[in-house]
GROMACS .gro file of C-alpha atoms in nm:
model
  229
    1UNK     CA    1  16.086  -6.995   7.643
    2UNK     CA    2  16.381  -6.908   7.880
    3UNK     CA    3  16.671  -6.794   7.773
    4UNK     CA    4  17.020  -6.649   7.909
    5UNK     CA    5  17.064  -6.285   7.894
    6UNK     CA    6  17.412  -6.094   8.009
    7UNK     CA    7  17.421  -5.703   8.119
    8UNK     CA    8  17.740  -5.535   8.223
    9UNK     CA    9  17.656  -5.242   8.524
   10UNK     CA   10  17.925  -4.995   8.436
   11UNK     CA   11  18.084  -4.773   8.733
   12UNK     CA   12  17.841  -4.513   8.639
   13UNK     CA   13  17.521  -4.712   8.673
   14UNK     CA   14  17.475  -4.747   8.365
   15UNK     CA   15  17.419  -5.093   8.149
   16UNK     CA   16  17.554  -5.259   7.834
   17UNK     CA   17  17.459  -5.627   7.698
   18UNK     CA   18  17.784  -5.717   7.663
   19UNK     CA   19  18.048  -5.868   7.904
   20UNK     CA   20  17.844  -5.869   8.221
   21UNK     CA   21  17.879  -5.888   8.579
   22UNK     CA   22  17.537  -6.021   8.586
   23UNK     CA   23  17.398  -6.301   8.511
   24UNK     CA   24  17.007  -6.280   8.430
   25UNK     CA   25  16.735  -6.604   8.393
   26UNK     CA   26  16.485  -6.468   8.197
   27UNK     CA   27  16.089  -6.625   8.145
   28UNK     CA   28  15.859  -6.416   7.926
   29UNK     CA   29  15.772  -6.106   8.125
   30UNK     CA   30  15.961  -6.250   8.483
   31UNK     CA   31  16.318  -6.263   8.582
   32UNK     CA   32  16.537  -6.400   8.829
   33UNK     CA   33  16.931  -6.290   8.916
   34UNK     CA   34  17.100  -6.666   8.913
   35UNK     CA   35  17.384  -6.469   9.091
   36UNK     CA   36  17.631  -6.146   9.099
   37UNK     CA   37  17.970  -6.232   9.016
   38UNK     CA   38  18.221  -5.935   9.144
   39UNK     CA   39  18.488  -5.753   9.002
   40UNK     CA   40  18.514  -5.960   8.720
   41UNK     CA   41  18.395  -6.052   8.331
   42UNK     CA   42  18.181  -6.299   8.182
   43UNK     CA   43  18.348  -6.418   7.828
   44UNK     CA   44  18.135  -6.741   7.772
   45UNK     CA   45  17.843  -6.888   7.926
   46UNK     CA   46  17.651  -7.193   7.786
   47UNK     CA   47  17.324  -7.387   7.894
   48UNK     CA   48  17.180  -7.759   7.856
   49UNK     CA   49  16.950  -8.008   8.011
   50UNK     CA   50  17.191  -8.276   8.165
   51UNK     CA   51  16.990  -8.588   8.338
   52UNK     CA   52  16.685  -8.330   8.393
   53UNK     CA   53  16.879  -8.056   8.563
   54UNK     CA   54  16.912  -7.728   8.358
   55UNK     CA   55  17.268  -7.609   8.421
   56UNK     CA   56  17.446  -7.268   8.343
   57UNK     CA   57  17.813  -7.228   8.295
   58UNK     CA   58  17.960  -6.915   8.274
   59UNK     CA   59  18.330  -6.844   8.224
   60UNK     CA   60  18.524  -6.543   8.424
   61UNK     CA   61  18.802  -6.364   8.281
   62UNK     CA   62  19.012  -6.049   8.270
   63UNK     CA   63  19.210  -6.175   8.691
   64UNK     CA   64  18.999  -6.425   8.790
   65UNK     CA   65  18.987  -6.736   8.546
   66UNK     CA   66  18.741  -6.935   8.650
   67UNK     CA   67  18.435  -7.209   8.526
   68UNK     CA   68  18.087  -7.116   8.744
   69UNK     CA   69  17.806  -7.371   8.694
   70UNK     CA   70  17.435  -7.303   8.842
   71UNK     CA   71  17.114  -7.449   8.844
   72UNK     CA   72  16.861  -7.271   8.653
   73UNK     CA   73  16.616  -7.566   8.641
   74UNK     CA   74  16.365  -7.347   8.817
   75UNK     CA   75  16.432  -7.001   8.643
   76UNK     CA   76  16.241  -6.816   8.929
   77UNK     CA   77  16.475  -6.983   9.169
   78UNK     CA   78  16.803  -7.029   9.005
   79UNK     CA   79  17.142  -7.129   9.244
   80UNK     CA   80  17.487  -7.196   9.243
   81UNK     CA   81  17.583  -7.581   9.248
   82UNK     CA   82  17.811  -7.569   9.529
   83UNK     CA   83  17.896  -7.950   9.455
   84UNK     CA   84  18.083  -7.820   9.109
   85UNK     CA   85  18.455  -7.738   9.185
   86UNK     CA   86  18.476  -7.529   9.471
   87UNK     CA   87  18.185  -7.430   9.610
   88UNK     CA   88  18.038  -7.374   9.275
   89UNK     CA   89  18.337  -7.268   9.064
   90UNK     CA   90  18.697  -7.436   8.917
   91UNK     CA   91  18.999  -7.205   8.918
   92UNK     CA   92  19.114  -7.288   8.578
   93UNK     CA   93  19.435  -7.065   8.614
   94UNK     CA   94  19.528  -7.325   8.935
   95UNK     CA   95  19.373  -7.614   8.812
   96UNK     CA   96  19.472  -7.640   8.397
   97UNK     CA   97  19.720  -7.298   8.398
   98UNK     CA   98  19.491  -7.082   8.223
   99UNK     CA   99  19.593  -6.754   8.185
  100UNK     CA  100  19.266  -6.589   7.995
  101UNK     CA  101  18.943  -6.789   7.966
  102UNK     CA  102  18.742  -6.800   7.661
  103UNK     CA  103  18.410  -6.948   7.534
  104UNK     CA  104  18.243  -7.207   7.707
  105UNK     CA  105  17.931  -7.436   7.626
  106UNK     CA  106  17.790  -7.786   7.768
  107UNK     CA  107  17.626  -8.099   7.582
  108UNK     CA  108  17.351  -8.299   7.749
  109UNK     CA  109  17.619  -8.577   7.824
  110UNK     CA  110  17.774  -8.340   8.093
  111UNK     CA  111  18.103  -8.299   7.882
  112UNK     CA  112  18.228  -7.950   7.894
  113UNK     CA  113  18.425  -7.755   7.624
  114UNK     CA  114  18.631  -7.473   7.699
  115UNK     CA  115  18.886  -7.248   7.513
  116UNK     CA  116  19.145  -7.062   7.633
  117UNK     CA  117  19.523  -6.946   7.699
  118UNK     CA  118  19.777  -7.100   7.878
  119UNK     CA  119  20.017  -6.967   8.101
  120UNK     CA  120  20.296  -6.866   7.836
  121UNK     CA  121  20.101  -6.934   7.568
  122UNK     CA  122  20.081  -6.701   7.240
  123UNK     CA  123  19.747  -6.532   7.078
  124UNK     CA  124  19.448  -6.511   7.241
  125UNK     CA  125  19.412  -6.850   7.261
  126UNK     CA  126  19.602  -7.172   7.252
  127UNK     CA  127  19.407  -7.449   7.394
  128UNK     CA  128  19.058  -7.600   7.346
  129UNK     CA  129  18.935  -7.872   7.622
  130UNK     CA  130  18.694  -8.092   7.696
  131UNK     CA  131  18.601  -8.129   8.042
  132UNK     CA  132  18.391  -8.404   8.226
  133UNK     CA  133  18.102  -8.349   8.432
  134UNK     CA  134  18.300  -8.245   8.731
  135UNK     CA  135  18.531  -8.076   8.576
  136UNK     CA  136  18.835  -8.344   8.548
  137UNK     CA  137  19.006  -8.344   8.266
  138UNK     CA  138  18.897  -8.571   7.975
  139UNK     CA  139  19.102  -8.418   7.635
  140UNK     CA  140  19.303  -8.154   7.515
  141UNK     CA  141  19.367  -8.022   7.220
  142UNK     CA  142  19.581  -7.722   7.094
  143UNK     CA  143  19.394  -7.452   6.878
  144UNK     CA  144  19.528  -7.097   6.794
  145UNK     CA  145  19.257  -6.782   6.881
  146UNK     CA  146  18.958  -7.040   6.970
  147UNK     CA  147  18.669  -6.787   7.120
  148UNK     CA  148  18.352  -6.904   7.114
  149UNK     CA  149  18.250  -7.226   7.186
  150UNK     CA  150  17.891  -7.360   7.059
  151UNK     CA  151  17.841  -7.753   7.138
  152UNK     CA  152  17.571  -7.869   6.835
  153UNK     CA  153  17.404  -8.244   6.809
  154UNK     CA  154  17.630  -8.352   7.092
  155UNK     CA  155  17.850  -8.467   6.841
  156UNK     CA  156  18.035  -8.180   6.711
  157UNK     CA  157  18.126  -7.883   6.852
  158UNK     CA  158  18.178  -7.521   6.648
  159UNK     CA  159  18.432  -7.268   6.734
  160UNK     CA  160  18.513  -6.925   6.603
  161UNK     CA  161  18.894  -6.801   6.645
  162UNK     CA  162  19.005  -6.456   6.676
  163UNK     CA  163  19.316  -6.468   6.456
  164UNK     CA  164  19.242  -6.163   6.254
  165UNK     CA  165  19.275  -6.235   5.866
  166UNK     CA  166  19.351  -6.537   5.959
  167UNK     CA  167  19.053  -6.619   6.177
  168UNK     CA  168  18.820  -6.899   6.091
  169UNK     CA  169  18.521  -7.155   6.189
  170UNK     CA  170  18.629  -7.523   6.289
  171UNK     CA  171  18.378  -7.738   6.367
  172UNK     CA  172  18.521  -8.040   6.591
  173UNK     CA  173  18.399  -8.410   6.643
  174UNK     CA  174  18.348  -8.404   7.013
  175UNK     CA  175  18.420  -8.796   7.080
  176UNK     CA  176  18.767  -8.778   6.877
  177UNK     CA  177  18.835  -8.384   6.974
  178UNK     CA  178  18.977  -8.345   6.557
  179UNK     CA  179  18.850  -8.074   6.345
  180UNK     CA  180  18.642  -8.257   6.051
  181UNK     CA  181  18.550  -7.909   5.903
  182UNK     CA  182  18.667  -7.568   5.843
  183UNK     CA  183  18.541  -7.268   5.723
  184UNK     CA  184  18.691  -6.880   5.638
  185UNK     CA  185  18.402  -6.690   5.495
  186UNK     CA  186  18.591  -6.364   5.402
  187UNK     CA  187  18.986  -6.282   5.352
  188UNK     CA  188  18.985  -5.979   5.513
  189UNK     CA  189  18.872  -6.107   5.859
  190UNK     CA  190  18.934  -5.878   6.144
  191UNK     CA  191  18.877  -6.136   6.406
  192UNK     CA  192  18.564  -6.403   6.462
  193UNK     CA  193  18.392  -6.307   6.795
  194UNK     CA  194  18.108  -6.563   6.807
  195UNK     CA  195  17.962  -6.856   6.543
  196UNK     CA  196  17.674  -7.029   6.592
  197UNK     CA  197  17.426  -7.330   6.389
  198UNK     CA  198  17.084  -7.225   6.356
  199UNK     CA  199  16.826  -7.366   6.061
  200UNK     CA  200  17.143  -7.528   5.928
  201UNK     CA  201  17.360  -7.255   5.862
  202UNK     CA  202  17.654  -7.102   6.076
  203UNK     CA  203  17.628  -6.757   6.159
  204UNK     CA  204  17.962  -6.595   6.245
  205UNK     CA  205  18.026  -6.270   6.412
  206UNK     CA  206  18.329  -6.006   6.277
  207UNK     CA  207  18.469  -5.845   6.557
  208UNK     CA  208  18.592  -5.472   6.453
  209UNK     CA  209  18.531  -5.199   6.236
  210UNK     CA  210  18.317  -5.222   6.089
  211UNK     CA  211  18.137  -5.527   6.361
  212UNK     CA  212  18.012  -5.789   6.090
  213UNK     CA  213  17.763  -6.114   6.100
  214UNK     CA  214  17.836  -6.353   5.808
  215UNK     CA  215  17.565  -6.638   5.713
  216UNK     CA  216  17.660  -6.945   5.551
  217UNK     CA  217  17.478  -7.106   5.278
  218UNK     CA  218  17.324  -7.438   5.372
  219UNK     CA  219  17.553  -7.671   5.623
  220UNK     CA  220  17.596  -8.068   5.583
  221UNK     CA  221  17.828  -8.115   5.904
  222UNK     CA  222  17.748  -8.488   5.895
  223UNK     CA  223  17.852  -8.527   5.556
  224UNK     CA  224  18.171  -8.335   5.628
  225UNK     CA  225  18.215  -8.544   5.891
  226UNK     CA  226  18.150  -8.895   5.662
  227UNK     CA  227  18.409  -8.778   5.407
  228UNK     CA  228  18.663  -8.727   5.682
  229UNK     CA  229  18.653  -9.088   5.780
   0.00000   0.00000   0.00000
C-alpha cells in the first residue's frame, strides 16, 4: 500500500507533482519525508525489495548529476544509505561522465539501470547502463533519447526515448543489455516522457502539446523475446 510520490516546492511556496525537490513515503493516510534534496531536480526515481530491504533511488539532474539510494523499508522512518556511493549518493558526472541524468529504476537482484548523456554526447540522451549493487559498473550500452527507465520481471527492462517523431519504446533483455522489442505507437510523436507495463500492456506518455498517454493492445514480451533468439 505504499507508494512513491514527488512534489516540486516552487520559489513561491507553492507545489507541483512534477520534478520535485522532495521526496515523499507515503502509507494510506501517514507520511514520512525520506529526505530534502537542495537546489536540484529529481528526473527518475525507482523502488524494489532487494534481500528484504526496500530501497529508493532517485536520480538528480539539471547541475548536480547524481544516483541517491535510501531505505524506505520502514516508510515512517525512511533514511539515506550512507554505505551507497558517497555517503548515500554516486556523482555520475565524476564517476561515468554524465552530463544530464535520466530515468532510473532497480530489480530485486540489486542491478541498477540508468539513462543518460555523456559529456559531449548528442540528444537528450546517449547512454543506457546497468549498474551493480554498489554502483560499479556492470554494462553499457549506447541508446539515443532513452528517458524513462521501468525494470519489469527482472528480465527485461522498458524504456521510452525522447526523440520527437522519432521517439519510441524498446524493451531490453536485462542479462544480454540488447533490445528484443520495439515499439512506435504514433508517427507524429512529439517526444515519449514515461512508459510503463501494467495488466500486460505498455502505457506510454507524449510529452507536448497536446501531453498524450498511449495504451497498447495486449503485450507478449516473452514471446518477443523467444523469436529473437
Amino acid at each position: 500500500h505504499e507508494f512513491i510520490a514527488l512534489r516540486l516546492q516552487l520559489v513561491d511556496g507553492t507545489e507541483r507533482a512534477v520534478h520535485g525537490r522532495f521526496i515523499d513515503i507515503m502509507a494510506e493516510n501517514d507520511a514520512a519525508v525520506v529526505g530534502v534534496i537542495h537546489d536540484v531536480f529529481v528526473n527518475g526515481i525507482g523502488v524494489a525489495n532487494v534481500g528484504g530491504t526496500y530501497y529508493c533511488y532517485v536520480m538528480t539532474n539539471y547541475d548536480t548529476d547524481r544516483l541517491y539510494r535510501f531505505d524506505v523499508t520502514d516508510v515512517k522512518a525512511p533514511k539515506m544509505d550512507t554505505t551507497f556511493g558517497e555517503g548515500g549518493y554516486i556523482d555520475m558526472a565524476a564517476k561515468y561522465s554524465f552530463d544530464d541524468c535520466n530515468g532510473v529504476d532497480v530489480d530485486t537482484n540489486g542491478y541498477i539501470y540508468v539513462t543518460g548523456l555523456k559529456q559531449g554526447g548528442e540528444g537528450k540522451a546517449d547512454t543506457f547502463m546497468k549498474l551493480n549493487a554498489d554502483g560499479s559498473l556492470a554494462e553499457e550500452i549506447k541508446l539515443a533519447n532513452g528517458w524513462n527507465v521501468e525494470v519489469f520481471d527482472d528480465e527485461y527492462v522498458v524504456v521510452s526515448t525522447r526523440g520527437g517523431a522519432d521517439s519510441k519504446v524498446y524493451v531490453i533483455d536485462s542479462d544480454v543489455m540488447e533490445p528484443i522489442a520495439e515499439f512506435t505507437p504514433v508517427a507524429d510523436a512529439q517526444g515519449f516522457s514515461g512508459a510503463g507495463i501494467m495488466n500486460n500492456k505498455i502505457y506510454v506518455c507524449d510529452h507536448g502539446e497536446p501531453d498524450r498517454v498511449f495504451v497498447s493492445d495486449a503485450l507478449a514480451i516473452t514471446e518477443k523475446a523467444a523469436a529473437a533468439e
